[in-house]
Amino acid sequence: MRRKAKVCLIGATAVGKSSLVARYVSSIFSERYKTTIGVKIETHAVSRGEQTLELVLWDMSGEDEFQNVQPSYLRGASGYLLVIDGTRRETCDVAVTLEARVRETLGTVPFVAVVNKSDLTAAWDIRPGDLEELGKRGWSVVLASAKTGAGVEAAFDRLADAILGRKS
Amino acid sequence: MAQPNEQPAKRRFRRARRAPENASQSLEQLRRAIVGPEQSRIGKLEERDVVTPAAVSKVLPGAAAELRGEEREELAVALEPVMTSVVGHVARRQPEVFIEVLTPSIGAAVKKALSEALSAMMDRFNLVLERSMSFRSIRWRFEALRTGRPFAEVVLLRTLKYRVEQVFLIHTPTSLVLQHVAEPALGAQPADQIAAMLSAVDSFGREALGPLPHGAHLDKFQFGDLSVWVTRSAVVTIAAVVRGAAGSDFSDTIAEARTRIEVAHHRAFERFSGDTAPFGPARPELELLLQTKLVTPPRRAHIWLSLISAVLLLGGVAFWSRGHARHAQEAELRAKTLEVLAAAPGIVVTGVEWTPEHHRITGLVDPLAPRPGELIQEHGLPPVETVFSPFLSLDPRIVARRNAIEIEKAAEELRYAAASLDEIVVPFDRDQTKIDPAAEPAVFHAATEAENALHLAALEHRRACIEVDGHADASGDYGRNLRLSGARAREVRRQLEAMGVEHEAVLARGAGITGGDSEARSATLHLVYGDAAKICGVTP
């Protein structure tokens, strides 16, 4: 069986959302569709036994004081990746805010918090206590590096499993 | 005193508690206080007419008749599976009903279909003429040469009104592509990315340009000659990528298709959770939208082209007729010539090369047969090159002719031999019956000619003999001269026999006195044949 799912990538500005997608999806399509309207789209298929989940990835613009994530972009999403920059602690706070905002729009849908730039742990601003705090919220947290590729596939796979589990 | 914000049920309960006249009354009051409003509503519900099939049948026709526009379309689409099933059932169980219904209209339907097919064929013919013969066609050929593109591609681009290249069926809430159909030449398309970006652009436009009225969405945008037409509801969106200029009615076309799909697959839309397989049956509906419309050539072009076509057609018919008549004439001459040659004895045709430019007949001809060229000319036929080799024909007519010639030739030779024999004179001395040595050459000559003449007569199966006449002069006794002439004839016969001439073939006769000079003392020879040969006493 083949299914499709809309998945959003959200997070503060410059946390590495596009880099994570680029690492996960080998496609030149994104380069041609760099957009100025706040989102770019990629697709990637994940196989789970006889099931194939085709992820339509909405790489949203970063959340900052000038630009908010548009709720209309979120609608219809089956899940999302919440990206945090490990070298900037404030992106963790932005993630907490965004999660609440997404929940208002979508209700409860599967998501995975990805703490990016795990290759730069020496320069990390986030403390272990912060990660524990996220865990206590019930978040599924994955450390990843878009630069080295570590944890990237695992993050997307965990989200795909959550979506399939939720749907099956 | 009741509080202003007290619930009405509580107030009723309090009043009931203050006036307990008796237990049953109190219980009734209590019931009214607690469930009074609900009892009232239940009573009203019970008073309503029960919905029965009869009641539905009364209101259904009127309700269906009042439907308009989109609602009517939705009802039609909803009833389609039921009606299809009913029609199929009736067709299987009671085919005679269908035959009765279809018979009156089937002739007209066939006629209409034929008429439309002929009309479409003529349109295509006109279009082909327009494209292949017009000045524009020449211009397009130059354009194809200049740009290096195939001529067909240039023609299509220049005559294309519009072509729907892709159609997306999109689940509106998730922007996921449910089905996608496209022209095969386009190859694989990133359908999900395009659909998602369409949704994103729509959202971006609504939020960036807002506030916009409710229901206002991106319904069309254009890049050069490429445009994207979008029709959407809360559940389903159809986007069509169109090359060229589609008319405004195309918007209605895709909206109608969207409504039909939405109604036909409403359960699949309700249950949609990412699986697109249930929407496979919607593909034919989408493929119908992949239309190509070409520019209709101007009417004047039709007239012009029709005139050219008519002239060309008439010219072609005339040329064909002329060629056909010439061909028929040639065939007739050829047959007649061969017939003349075949009828003549002693002529055999072995080969014919017959083209409008050159006629040549080869074969065999007997020397006794007529000359083929002369024969053809005698019959008034056009001259033909004749190449004939000689041969001996066994045709009975030729054989008879050859025999006749041979017979005539033999008769001539026989006449010649007879004449030669007549000229021979064997001389004798006075009173002599012996041949003088000087006369021996004449005897020898006579023997040769006699044998030759007899041989020729034998070839002709004719009775013949040599008559030797002896002669004497007038001097002396007549009787003696008569005997002398007979003796001279016998002497010559004896000499001839000595030289090989058969005895029975020579008749010696004394002719008596024939003159007074020395020439009378002689013997002469004469060939006797035919009826006169009865005297010979020999058989041929």
CSV table of N, CA and C in Angstrom, one decimal, chain B residues 413-490:
chain,number,residue,atom,x,y,z
B,413,GLU,N,10.0,-29.1,-114.7
B,413,GLU,CA,11.2,-29.8,-115.0
B,413,GLU,C,11.0,-30.9,-116.1
B,414,LEU,N,9.8,-31.5,-115.9
B,414,LEU,CA,9.4,-32.6,-116.8
B,414,LEU,C,9.2,-32.0,-118.2
B,415,ARG,N,8.5,-30.8,-118.2
B,415,ARG,CA,8.3,-30.1,-119.5
B,415,ARG,C,9.6,-29.7,-120.2
B,416,TYR,N,10.5,-29.3,-119.3
B,416,TYR,CA,11.8,-28.9,-119.8
B,416,TYR,C,12.6,-30.1,-120.4
B,417,ALA,N,12.5,-31.2,-119.7
B,417,ALA,CA,13.2,-32.4,-120.1
B,417,ALA,C,12.6,-32.9,-121.5
B,418,ALA,N,11.3,-32.8,-121.6
B,418,ALA,CA,10.6,-33.2,-122.8
B,418,ALA,C,11.1,-32.4,-124.0
B,419,ALA,N,11.2,-31.0,-123.7
B,419,ALA,CA,11.6,-30.1,-124.8
B,419,ALA,C,13.0,-30.4,-125.2
B,420,SER,N,13.9,-30.7,-124.2
B,420,SER,CA,15.3,-31.0,-124.5
B,420,SER,C,15.3,-32.3,-125.4
B,421,LEU,N,14.5,-33.3,-125.0
B,421,LEU,CA,14.5,-34.5,-125.8
B,421,LEU,C,14.0,-34.3,-127.2
B,422,ASP,N,13.1,-33.4,-127.4
B,422,ASP,CA,12.5,-33.1,-128.7
B,422,ASP,C,13.6,-32.5,-129.6
B,423,GLU,N,14.6,-31.9,-129.1
B,423,GLU,CA,15.6,-31.2,-129.9
B,423,GLU,C,16.7,-32.2,-130.4
B,424,ILE,N,16.7,-33.4,-129.9
B,424,ILE,CA,17.8,-34.3,-130.3
B,424,ILE,C,17.4,-35.0,-131.6
B,425,VAL,N,18.4,-35.0,-132.5
B,425,VAL,CA,18.3,-35.7,-133.8
B,425,VAL,C,19.5,-36.6,-134.0
B,426,VAL,N,19.2,-37.9,-134.2
B,426,VAL,CA,20.4,-38.8,-134.4
B,426,VAL,C,20.5,-39.0,-135.9
B,427,PRO,N,21.5,-38.5,-136.6
B,427,PRO,CA,21.6,-38.6,-138.0
B,427,PRO,C,22.1,-40.0,-138.5
B,428,PHE,N,21.6,-40.4,-139.8
B,428,PHE,CA,22.1,-41.7,-140.4
B,428,PHE,C,22.6,-41.3,-141.8
B,429,ASP,N,23.5,-42.1,-142.3
B,429,ASP,CA,23.9,-42.0,-143.7
B,429,ASP,C,22.8,-42.6,-144.6
B,430,ARG,N,23.0,-42.3,-145.9
B,430,ARG,CA,22.0,-42.8,-146.9
B,430,ARG,C,21.9,-44.4,-146.9
B,431,ASP,N,20.8,-44.9,-146.9
B,431,ASP,CA,20.4,-46.3,-146.8
B,431,ASP,C,21.0,-47.0,-145.6
B,432,GLN,N,21.5,-46.3,-144.6
B,432,GLN,CA,22.2,-47.0,-143.4
B,432,GLN,C,21.2,-47.0,-142.2
B,433,THR,N,21.3,-48.1,-141.5
B,433,THR,CA,20.6,-48.2,-140.3
B,433,THR,C,21.5,-48.3,-139.0
B,434,LYS,N,22.8,-48.3,-139.4
B,434,LYS,CA,23.8,-48.3,-138.3
B,434,LYS,C,24.2,-46.9,-137.9
B,435,ILE,N,24.4,-46.7,-136.7
B,435,ILE,CA,24.8,-45.3,-136.2
B,435,ILE,C,26.3,-45.1,-136.5
B,436,ASP,N,26.5,-44.0,-137.2
B,436,ASP,CA,27.8,-43.6,-137.6
B,436,ASP,C,28.5,-43.1,-136.3
B,437,PRO,N,29.8,-43.4,-136.2
B,437,PRO,CA,30.5,-42.9,-134.9
B,437,PRO,C,30.3,-41.4,-134.7
B,438,ALA,N,30.1,-40.6,-135.8
B,438,ALA,CA,30.0,-39.2,-135.6
B,438,ALA,C,28.7,-38.9,-134.9
B,439,ALA,N,27.7,-39.8,-135.0
B,439,ALA,CA,26.4,-39.6,-134.4
B,439,ALA,C,26.3,-40.1,-132.9
B,440,GLU,N,27.3,-40.7,-132.5
B,440,GLU,CA,27.3,-41.3,-131.1
B,440,GLU,C,27.0,-40.3,-130.0
B,441,PRO,N,27.7,-39.1,-130.1
B,441,PRO,CA,27.4,-38.1,-129.0
B,441,PRO,C,25.9,-37.8,-128.9
B,442,ALA,N,25.2,-37.7,-130.2
B,442,ALA,CA,23.8,-37.4,-130.1
B,442,ALA,C,23.1,-38.5,-129.4
B,443,VAL,N,23.5,-39.8,-129.7
B,443,VAL,CA,22.8,-40.9,-129.0
B,443,VAL,C,23.0,-40.9,-127.5
B,444,PHE,N,24.3,-40.6,-127.1
B,444,PHE,CA,24.6,-40.5,-125.7
B,444,PHE,C,23.8,-39.4,-125.0
B,445,HIS,N,23.6,-38.2,-125.7
B,445,HIS,CA,22.9,-37.1,-125.2
B,445,HIS,C,21.4,-37.5,-125.0
B,446,ALA,N,20.9,-38.3,-126.1
B,446,ALA,CA,19.5,-38.8,-126.1
B,446,ALA,C,19.3,-39.7,-124.9
B,447,ALA,N,20.3,-40.6,-124.6
B,447,ALA,CA,20.1,-41.5,-123.5
B,447,ALA,C,20.0,-40.8,-122.2
B,448,THR,N,20.9,-39.7,-122.0
B,448,THR,CA,20.9,-39.0,-120.8
B,448,THR,C,19.6,-38.3,-120.6
B,449,GLU,N,19.2,-37.6,-121.6
B,449,GLU,CA,17.9,-36.8,-121.5
B,449,GLU,C,16.7,-37.7,-121.2
B,450,ALA,N,16.8,-38.9,-121.9
B,450,ALA,CA,15.7,-39.9,-121.8
B,450,ALA,C,15.6,-40.4,-120.3
B,451,GLU,N,16.7,-40.7,-119.8
B,451,GLU,CA,16.7,-41.2,-118.4
B,451,GLU,C,16.2,-40.1,-117.4
B,452,ASN,N,16.6,-38.9,-117.7
B,452,ASN,CA,16.2,-37.8,-116.8
B,452,ASN,C,14.8,-37.6,-116.9
B,453,ALA,N,14.2,-37.6,-118.1
B,453,ALA,CA,12.8,-37.3,-118.3
B,453,ALA,C,12.0,-38.4,-117.6
B,454,LEU,N,12.4,-39.7,-117.8
B,454,LEU,CA,11.7,-40.8,-117.2
B,454,LEU,C,11.7,-40.7,-115.7
B,455,HIS,N,12.8,-40.3,-115.1
B,455,HIS,CA,13.0,-40.2,-113.7
B,455,HIS,C,12.0,-39.1,-113.2
B,456,LEU,N,12.0,-38.0,-113.9
B,456,LEU,CA,11.1,-36.9,-113.4
B,456,LEU,C,9.6,-37.4,-113.5
B,457,ALA,N,9.3,-38.1,-114.5
B,457,ALA,CA,7.9,-38.6,-114.6
B,457,ALA,C,7.6,-39.5,-113.5
B,458,ALA,N,8.6,-40.4,-113.2
B,458,ALA,CA,8.4,-41.3,-112.1
B,458,ALA,C,8.1,-40.6,-110.8
B,459,LEU,N,8.9,-39.5,-110.6
B,459,LEU,CA,8.7,-38.7,-109.3
B,459,LEU,C,7.3,-38.2,-109.3
B,460,GLU,N,6.7,-37.8,-110.4
B,460,GLU,CA,5.4,-37.3,-110.4
B,460,GLU,C,4.3,-38.4,-110.5
B,461,HIS,N,4.8,-39.6,-110.4
B,461,HIS,CA,3.9,-40.7,-110.5
B,461,HIS,C,3.1,-40.7,-111.8
B,462,ARG,N,3.7,-40.3,-112.9
B,462,ARG,CA,3.0,-40.3,-114.1
B,462,ARG,C,3.6,-41.3,-115.1
B,463,ARG,N,2.6,-41.9,-115.9
B,463,ARG,CA,3.1,-42.9,-116.9
B,463,ARG,C,3.8,-42.1,-118.0
B,464,ALA,N,4.9,-42.7,-118.4
B,464,ALA,CA,5.7,-42.0,-119.5
B,464,ALA,C,6.6,-43.0,-120.2
B,465,CYS,N,6.9,-42.6,-121.4
B,465,CYS,CA,7.8,-43.4,-122.2
B,465,CYS,C,8.5,-42.6,-123.3
B,466,ILE,N,9.5,-43.1,-123.9
B,466,ILE,CA,10.3,-42.4,-124.9
B,466,ILE,C,9.9,-43.0,-126.3
B,467,GLU,N,9.4,-42.1,-127.1
B,467,GLU,CA,9.0,-42.5,-128.4
B,467,GLU,C,10.1,-42.1,-129.4
B,468,VAL,N,10.7,-43.2,-130.0
B,468,VAL,CA,11.8,-43.0,-131.0
B,468,VAL,C,11.2,-43.1,-132.4
B,469,ASP,N,11.3,-42.0,-133.2
B,469,ASP,CA,10.7,-42.1,-134.6
B,469,ASP,C,11.9,-42.1,-135.6
B,470,GLY,N,11.9,-43.2,-136.4
B,470,GLY,CA,12.9,-43.2,-137.5
B,470,GLY,C,12.4,-42.6,-138.8
B,471,HIS,N,13.3,-41.9,-139.5
B,471,HIS,CA,12.9,-41.2,-140.7
B,471,HIS,C,13.8,-41.6,-141.9
B,472,ALA,N,13.2,-41.4,-143.1
B,472,ALA,CA,14.0,-41.7,-144.4
B,472,ALA,C,13.7,-40.6,-145.4
B,473,ASP,N,14.6,-40.5,-146.4
B,473,ASP,CA,14.3,-39.4,-147.4
B,473,ASP,C,13.4,-40.0,-148.5
B,474,ALA,N,13.1,-39.2,-149.4
B,474,ALA,CA,12.1,-39.6,-150.4
B,474,ALA,C,12.7,-40.4,-151.6
B,475,SER,N,14.0,-40.5,-151.7
B,475,SER,CA,14.6,-41.2,-152.8
B,475,SER,C,14.4,-42.7,-152.6
B,476,GLY,N,14.2,-43.3,-153.7
B,476,GLY,CA,14.0,-44.8,-153.6
B,476,GLY,C,12.6,-45.2,-153.3
B,477,ASP,N,12.5,-46.5,-153.0
B,477,ASP,CA,11.2,-47.2,-152.9
B,477,ASP,C,10.6,-46.8,-151.5
B,478,TYR,N,9.3,-46.5,-151.6
B,478,TYR,CA,8.6,-46.1,-150.4
B,478,TYR,C,8.6,-47.1,-149.3
B,479,GLY,N,8.3,-48.4,-149.8
B,479,GLY,CA,8.3,-49.5,-148.8
B,479,GLY,C,9.6,-49.7,-148.1
B,480,ARG,N,10.6,-49.6,-149.0
B,480,ARG,CA,11.9,-49.8,-148.5
B,480,ARG,C,12.3,-48.7,-147.5
B,481,ASN,N,11.9,-47.5,-147.8
B,481,ASN,CA,12.1,-46.4,-146.9
B,481,ASN,C,11.4,-46.5,-145.6
B,482,LEU,N,10.2,-47.1,-145.7
B,482,LEU,CA,9.4,-47.3,-144.5
B,482,LEU,C,10.1,-48.2,-143.6
B,483,ARG,N,10.6,-49.3,-144.2
B,483,ARG,CA,11.3,-50.3,-143.4
B,483,ARG,C,12.6,-49.7,-142.8
B,484,LEU,N,13.2,-48.9,-143.7
B,484,LEU,CA,14.5,-48.3,-143.3
B,484,LEU,C,14.3,-47.4,-142.1
B,485,SER,N,13.2,-46.6,-142.1
B,485,SER,CA,12.9,-45.7,-141.0
B,485,SER,C,12.6,-46.5,-139.7
B,486,GLY,N,11.9,-47.6,-139.8
B,486,GLY,CA,11.7,-48.4,-138.6
B,486,GLY,C,12.9,-49.0,-138.1
B,487,ALA,N,13.8,-49.5,-139.0
B,487,ALA,CA,15.1,-50.1,-138.6
B,487,ALA,C,16.0,-49.0,-137.8
B,488,ARG,N,15.9,-47.8,-138.4
B,488,ARG,CA,16.7,-46.7,-137.7
B,488,ARG,C,16.2,-46.5,-136.3
B,489,ALA,N,14.8,-46.5,-136.1
B,489,ALA,CA,14.2,-46.3,-134.8
B,489,ALA,C,14.6,-47.4,-133.8
B,490,ARG,N,14.6,-48.6,-134.3
B,490,ARG,CA,14.9,-49.7,-133.4
B,490,ARG,C,16.4,-49.6,-133.0
